[in-house]
Short mmCIF file of C-alpha atoms and ligand atoms in Angstrom, two decimals:
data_model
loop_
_atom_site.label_atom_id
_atom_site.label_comp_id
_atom_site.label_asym_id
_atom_site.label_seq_id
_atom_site.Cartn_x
_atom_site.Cartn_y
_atom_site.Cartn_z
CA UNK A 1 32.30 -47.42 6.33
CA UNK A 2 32.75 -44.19 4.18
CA UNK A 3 35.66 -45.14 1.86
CA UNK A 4 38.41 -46.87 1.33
CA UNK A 5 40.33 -44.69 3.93
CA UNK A 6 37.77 -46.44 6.56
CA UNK A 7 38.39 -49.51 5.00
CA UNK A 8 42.06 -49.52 5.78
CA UNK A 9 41.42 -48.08 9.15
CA UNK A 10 39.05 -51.26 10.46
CA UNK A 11 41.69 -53.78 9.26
CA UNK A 12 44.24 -51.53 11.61
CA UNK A 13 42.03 -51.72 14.15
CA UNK A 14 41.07 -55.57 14.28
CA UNK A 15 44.91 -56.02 13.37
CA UNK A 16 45.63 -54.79 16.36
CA UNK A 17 43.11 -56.30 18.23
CA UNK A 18 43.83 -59.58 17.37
CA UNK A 19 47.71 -59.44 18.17
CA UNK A 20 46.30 -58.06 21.77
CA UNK A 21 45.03 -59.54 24.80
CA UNK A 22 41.60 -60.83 23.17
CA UNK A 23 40.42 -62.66 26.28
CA UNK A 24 41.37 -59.27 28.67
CA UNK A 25 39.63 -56.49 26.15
CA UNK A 26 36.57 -58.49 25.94
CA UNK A 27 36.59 -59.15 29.83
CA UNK A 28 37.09 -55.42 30.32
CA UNK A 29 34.58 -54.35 26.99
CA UNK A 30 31.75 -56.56 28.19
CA UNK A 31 31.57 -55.49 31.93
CA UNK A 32 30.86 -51.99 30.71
CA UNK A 33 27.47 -53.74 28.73
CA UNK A 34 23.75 -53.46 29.95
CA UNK A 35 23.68 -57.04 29.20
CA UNK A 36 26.60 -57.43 31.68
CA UNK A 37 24.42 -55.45 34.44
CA UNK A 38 21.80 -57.21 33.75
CA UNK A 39 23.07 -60.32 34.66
CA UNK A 40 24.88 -59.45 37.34
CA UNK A 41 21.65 -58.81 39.16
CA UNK A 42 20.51 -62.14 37.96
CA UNK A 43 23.66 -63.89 39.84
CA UNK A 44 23.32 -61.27 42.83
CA UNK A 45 19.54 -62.27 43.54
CA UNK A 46 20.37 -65.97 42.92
CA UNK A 47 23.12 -65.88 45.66
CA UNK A 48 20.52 -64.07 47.88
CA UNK A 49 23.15 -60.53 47.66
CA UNK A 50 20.13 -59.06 46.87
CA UNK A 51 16.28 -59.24 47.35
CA UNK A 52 14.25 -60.47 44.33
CA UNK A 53 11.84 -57.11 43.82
CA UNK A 54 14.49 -54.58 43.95
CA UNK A 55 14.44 -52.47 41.05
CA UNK A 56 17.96 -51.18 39.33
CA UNK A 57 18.02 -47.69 38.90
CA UNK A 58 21.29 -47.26 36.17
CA UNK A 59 23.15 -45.19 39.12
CA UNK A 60 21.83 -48.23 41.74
CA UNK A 61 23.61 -51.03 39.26
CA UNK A 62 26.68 -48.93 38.86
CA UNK A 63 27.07 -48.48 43.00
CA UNK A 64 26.33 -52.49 42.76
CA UNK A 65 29.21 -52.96 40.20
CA UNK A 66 31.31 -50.96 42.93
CA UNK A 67 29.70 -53.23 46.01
CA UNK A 68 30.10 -56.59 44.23
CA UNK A 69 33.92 -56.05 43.03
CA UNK A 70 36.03 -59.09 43.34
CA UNK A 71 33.47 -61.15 44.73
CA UNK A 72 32.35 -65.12 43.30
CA UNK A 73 29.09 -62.84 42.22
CA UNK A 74 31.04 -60.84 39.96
CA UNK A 75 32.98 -63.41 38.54
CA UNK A 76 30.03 -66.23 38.23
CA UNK A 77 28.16 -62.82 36.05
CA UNK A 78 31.20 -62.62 33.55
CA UNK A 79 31.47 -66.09 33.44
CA UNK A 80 27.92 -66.75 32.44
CA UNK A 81 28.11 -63.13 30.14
CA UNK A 82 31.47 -64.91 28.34
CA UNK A 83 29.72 -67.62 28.18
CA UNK A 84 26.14 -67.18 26.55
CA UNK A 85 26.46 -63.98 25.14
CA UNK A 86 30.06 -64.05 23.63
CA UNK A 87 31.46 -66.41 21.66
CA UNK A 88 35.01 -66.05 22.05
CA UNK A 89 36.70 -68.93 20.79
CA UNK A 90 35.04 -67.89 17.43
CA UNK A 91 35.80 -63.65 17.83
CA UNK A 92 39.86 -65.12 18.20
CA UNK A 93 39.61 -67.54 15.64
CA UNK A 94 37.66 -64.32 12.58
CA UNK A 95 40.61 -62.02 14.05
CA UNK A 96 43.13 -64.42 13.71
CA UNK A 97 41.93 -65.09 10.44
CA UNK A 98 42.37 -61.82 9.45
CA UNK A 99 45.77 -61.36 10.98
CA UNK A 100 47.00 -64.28 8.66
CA UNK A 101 45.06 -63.19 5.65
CA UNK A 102 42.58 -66.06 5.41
CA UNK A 103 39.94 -63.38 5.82
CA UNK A 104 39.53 -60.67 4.13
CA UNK A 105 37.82 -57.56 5.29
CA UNK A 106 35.51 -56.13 2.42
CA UNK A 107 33.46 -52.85 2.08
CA UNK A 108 30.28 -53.59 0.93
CA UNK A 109 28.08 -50.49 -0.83
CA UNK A 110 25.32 -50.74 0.56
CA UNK A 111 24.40 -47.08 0.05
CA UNK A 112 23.64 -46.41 3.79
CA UNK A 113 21.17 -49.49 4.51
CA UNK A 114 22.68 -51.94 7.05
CA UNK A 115 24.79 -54.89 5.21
CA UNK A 116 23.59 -58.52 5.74
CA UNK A 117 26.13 -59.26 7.99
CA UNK A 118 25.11 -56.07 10.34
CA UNK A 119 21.81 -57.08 10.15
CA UNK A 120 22.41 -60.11 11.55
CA UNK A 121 24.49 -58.33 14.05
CA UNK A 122 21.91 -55.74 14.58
CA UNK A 123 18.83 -58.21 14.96
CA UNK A 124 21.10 -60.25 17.64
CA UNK A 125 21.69 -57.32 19.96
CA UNK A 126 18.18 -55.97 19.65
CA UNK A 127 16.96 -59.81 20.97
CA UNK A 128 19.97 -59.88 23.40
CA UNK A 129 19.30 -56.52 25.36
CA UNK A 130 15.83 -55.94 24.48
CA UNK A 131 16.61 -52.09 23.58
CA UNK A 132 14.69 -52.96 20.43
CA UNK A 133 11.93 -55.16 20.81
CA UNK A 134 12.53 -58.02 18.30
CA UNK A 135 8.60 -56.93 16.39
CA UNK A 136 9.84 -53.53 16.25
CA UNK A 137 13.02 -54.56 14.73
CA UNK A 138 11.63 -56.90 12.19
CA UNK A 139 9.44 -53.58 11.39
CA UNK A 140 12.70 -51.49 10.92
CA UNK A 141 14.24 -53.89 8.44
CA UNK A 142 11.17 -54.80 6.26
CA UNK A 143 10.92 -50.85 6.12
CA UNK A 144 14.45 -50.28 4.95
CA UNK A 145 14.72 -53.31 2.51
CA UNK A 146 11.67 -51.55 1.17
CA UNK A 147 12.82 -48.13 1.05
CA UNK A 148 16.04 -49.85 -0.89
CA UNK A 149 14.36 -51.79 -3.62
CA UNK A 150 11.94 -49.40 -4.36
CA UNK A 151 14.93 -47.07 -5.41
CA UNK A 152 16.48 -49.42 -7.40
CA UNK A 153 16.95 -48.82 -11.04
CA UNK A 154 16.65 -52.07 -13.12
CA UNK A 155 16.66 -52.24 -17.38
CA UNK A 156 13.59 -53.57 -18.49
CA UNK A 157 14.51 -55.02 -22.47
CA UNK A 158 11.41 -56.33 -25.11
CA UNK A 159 12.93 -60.37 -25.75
CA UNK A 160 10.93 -60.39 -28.50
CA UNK A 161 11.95 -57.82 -31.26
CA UNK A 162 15.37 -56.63 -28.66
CA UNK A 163 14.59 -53.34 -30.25
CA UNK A 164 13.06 -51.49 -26.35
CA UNK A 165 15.25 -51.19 -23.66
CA UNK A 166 14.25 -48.86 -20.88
CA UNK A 167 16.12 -47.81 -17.06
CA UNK A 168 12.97 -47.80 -14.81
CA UNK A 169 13.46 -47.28 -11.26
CA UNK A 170 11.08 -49.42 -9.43
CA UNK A 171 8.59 -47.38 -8.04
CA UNK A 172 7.82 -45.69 -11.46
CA UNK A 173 6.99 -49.13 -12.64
CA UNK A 174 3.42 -49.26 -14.75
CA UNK A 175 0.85 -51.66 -13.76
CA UNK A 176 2.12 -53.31 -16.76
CA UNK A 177 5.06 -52.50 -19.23
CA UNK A 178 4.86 -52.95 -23.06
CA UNK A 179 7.57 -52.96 -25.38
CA UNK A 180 7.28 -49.60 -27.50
CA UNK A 181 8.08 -50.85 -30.71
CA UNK A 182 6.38 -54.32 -31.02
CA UNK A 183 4.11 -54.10 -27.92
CA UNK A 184 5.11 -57.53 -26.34
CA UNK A 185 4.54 -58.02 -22.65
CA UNK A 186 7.64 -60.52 -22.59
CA UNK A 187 10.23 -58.10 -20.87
CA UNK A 188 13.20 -59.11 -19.37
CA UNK A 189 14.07 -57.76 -16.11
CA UNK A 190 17.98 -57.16 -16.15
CA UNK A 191 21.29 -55.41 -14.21
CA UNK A 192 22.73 -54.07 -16.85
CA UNK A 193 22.68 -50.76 -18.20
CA UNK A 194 20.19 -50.31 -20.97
CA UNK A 195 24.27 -49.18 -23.02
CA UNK A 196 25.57 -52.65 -22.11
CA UNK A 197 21.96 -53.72 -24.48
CA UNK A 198 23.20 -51.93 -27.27
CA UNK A 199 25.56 -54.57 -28.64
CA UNK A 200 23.11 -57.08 -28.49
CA UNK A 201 20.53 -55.35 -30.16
CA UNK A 202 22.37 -54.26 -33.05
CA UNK A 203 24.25 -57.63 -33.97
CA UNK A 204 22.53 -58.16 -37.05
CA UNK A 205 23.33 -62.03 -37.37
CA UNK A 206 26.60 -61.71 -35.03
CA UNK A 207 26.81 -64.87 -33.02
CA UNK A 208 26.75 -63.91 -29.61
CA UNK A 209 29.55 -63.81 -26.88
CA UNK A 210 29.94 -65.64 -24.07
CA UNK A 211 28.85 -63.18 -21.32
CA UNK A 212 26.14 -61.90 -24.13
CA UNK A 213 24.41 -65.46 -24.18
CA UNK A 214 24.12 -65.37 -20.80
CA UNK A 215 22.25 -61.67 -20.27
CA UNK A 216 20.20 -62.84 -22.95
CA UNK A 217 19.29 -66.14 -20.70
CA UNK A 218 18.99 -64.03 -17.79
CA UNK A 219 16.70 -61.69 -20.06
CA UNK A 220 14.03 -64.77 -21.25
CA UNK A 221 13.96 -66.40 -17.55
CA UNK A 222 13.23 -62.90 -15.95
CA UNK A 223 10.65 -62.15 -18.81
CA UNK A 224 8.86 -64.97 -18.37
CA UNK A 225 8.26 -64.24 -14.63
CA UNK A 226 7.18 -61.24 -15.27
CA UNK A 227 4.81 -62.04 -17.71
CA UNK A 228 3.67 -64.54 -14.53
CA UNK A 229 3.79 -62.44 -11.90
CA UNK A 230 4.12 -58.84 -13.30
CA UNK A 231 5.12 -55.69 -11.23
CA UNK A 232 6.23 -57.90 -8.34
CA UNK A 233 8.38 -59.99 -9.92
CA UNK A 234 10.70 -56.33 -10.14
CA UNK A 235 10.31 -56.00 -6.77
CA UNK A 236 12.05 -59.53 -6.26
CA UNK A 237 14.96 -58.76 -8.94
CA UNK A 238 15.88 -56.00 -7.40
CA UNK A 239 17.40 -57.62 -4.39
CA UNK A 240 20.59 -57.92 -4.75
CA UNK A 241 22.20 -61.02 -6.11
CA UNK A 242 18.56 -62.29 -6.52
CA UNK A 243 18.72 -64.30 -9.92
CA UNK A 244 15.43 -65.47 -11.52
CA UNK A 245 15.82 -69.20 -9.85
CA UNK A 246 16.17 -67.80 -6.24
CA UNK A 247 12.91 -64.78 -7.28
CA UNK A 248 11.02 -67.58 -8.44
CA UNK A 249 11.33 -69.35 -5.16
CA UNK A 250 9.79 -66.64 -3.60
CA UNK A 251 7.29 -65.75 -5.55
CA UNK A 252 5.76 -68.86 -5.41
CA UNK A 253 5.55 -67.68 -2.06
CA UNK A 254 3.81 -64.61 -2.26
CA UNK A 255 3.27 -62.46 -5.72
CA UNK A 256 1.88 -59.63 -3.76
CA UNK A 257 3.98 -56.34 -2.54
CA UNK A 258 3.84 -57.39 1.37
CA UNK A 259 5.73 -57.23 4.39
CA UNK A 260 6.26 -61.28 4.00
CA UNK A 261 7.94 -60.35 0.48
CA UNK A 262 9.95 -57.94 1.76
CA UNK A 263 10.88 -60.54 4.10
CA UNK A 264 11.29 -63.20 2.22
CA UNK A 265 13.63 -60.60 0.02
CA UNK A 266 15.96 -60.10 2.81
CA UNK A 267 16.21 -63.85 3.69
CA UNK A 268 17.22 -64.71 -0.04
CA UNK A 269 20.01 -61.79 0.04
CA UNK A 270 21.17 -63.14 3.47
CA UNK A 271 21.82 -66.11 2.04
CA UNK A 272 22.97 -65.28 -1.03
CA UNK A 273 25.50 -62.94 0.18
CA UNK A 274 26.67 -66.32 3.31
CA UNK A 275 27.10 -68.43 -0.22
CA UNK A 276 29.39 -66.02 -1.57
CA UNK A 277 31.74 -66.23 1.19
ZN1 ZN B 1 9.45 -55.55 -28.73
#
């Protein structure tokens, strides 16, 4: 989705969808599906319609569509496609939701990388219909959660004089980062623009806010896994809603830049992001 235009356009569209014929437009929707095809050949050869070695040809399976119209084959395929592939009762019940405002639809920026949710999505088809082979797409993801948190920009801030705070984006990251002005290796690891810093660093005996006391929590935890596990622990903040309990987790796991942190990345974002909602 491009904006908010888009936005307002997919809530028409599944508006509309769910006060229409669900059970029909799937019926209809899914027969057009290679996944449909493929079963129907399944059923066909089980009922002995057709022999076991023939080969489907797309332009064969669409004059078998034609042959097996209106048949028990036809309907025993869409009956087993409703039924393993689909889940209906649970499509009605989201759209539904939506209808009556108990769901709400929500753009996500996820600056052109595929959202959690779509992942999901996309990682289900590929298994489904084999038109990705499930290696390949594990390959595809670990490459774009890569490609994503290497271009992240986090604020790396000195906890122990406050006085260095630096934007680095993650693949200019040093082997190892020193505070300019006091050269401590404690550095905290932190969301915030190095402005949002300023306040904090120039309190002079100000008792903290709230929401300050808390980056400056978030600030000590994160500095002391990096002063644990260095460069990688960046790699771990930088996935989104990854706090330092959650990148600890994982990099008790592994604390070296892999395809199993990359993974284990993803995982923790999936998660977080089901929790929210
Ligand atoms: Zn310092």
């Amino acid at each position: 989705m491009a904006g908010a235009a888009d936005g307002r356009k997919v809530v028409e569209v599944l508006h509309e969808l769910a006060t229409s014929d669900i059970h029909e437009l799937v019926k209809k929707a899914s027969m057009k599906t290679g996944l449909f095809k493929r079963r129907l050949v399944h059923v066909a050869r089980r009922f002995g319609a057709i022999r076991r070695r023939v080969d489907f040809s797309s332009l064969k399976l669409n004059q078998l569509m034609k042959s097996l119209e209106g048949t028990i084959i036809m309907d025993e395929a869409l009956k087993e496609t409703l039924h393993k592939d689909l889940d209906m009762a649970n499509t009605e019940r989201v759209l539904k939701g939506i209808v009556a405002g108990e769901i709400r639809v929500v753009r996500l920026e996820t600056r052109n990388q595929p959202s959690p949710l779509s992942r999901i999505g996309l990682e289900r088809i590929s298994m489904k219909s084999d038109l990705i082979p499930a290696e390949k797409m594990r390959l595809i993801l670990i490459e774009s959660t890569k490609a994503r948190i290497m271009n992240e920009v986090k604020t790396f801030v000195c906890v122990s004089c406050w006085q260095y705070a630096d934007m680095i984006r993650v693949k200019d990251l040093p082997r190892r980062l020193k505070c300019r002005n006091c050269e401590s290796e404690r550095i905290g690891i932190l969301s915030q623009a190095d402005e949002d810093l300023r306040k904090i660093q120039s309190r002079k005996g100000r008792p903290l806010s709230e929401r300050e006391k808390w980056i400056v929590g978030q600030a000590r935890e994160t500095a002391s896994l990096y002063e644990k596990f260095g460069k990688v622990a960046a790699y771990v903040l930088a996935g989104k809603r990854i706090g330092p309990a959650e990148a600890e987790g994982i990099l008790l796991e592994e604390d070296k830049v892999s395809d199993r942190l990359f993974e284990l990345i993803m995982d923790a974002e999936r998660q977080a992001l089901l929790e929210r909602f």
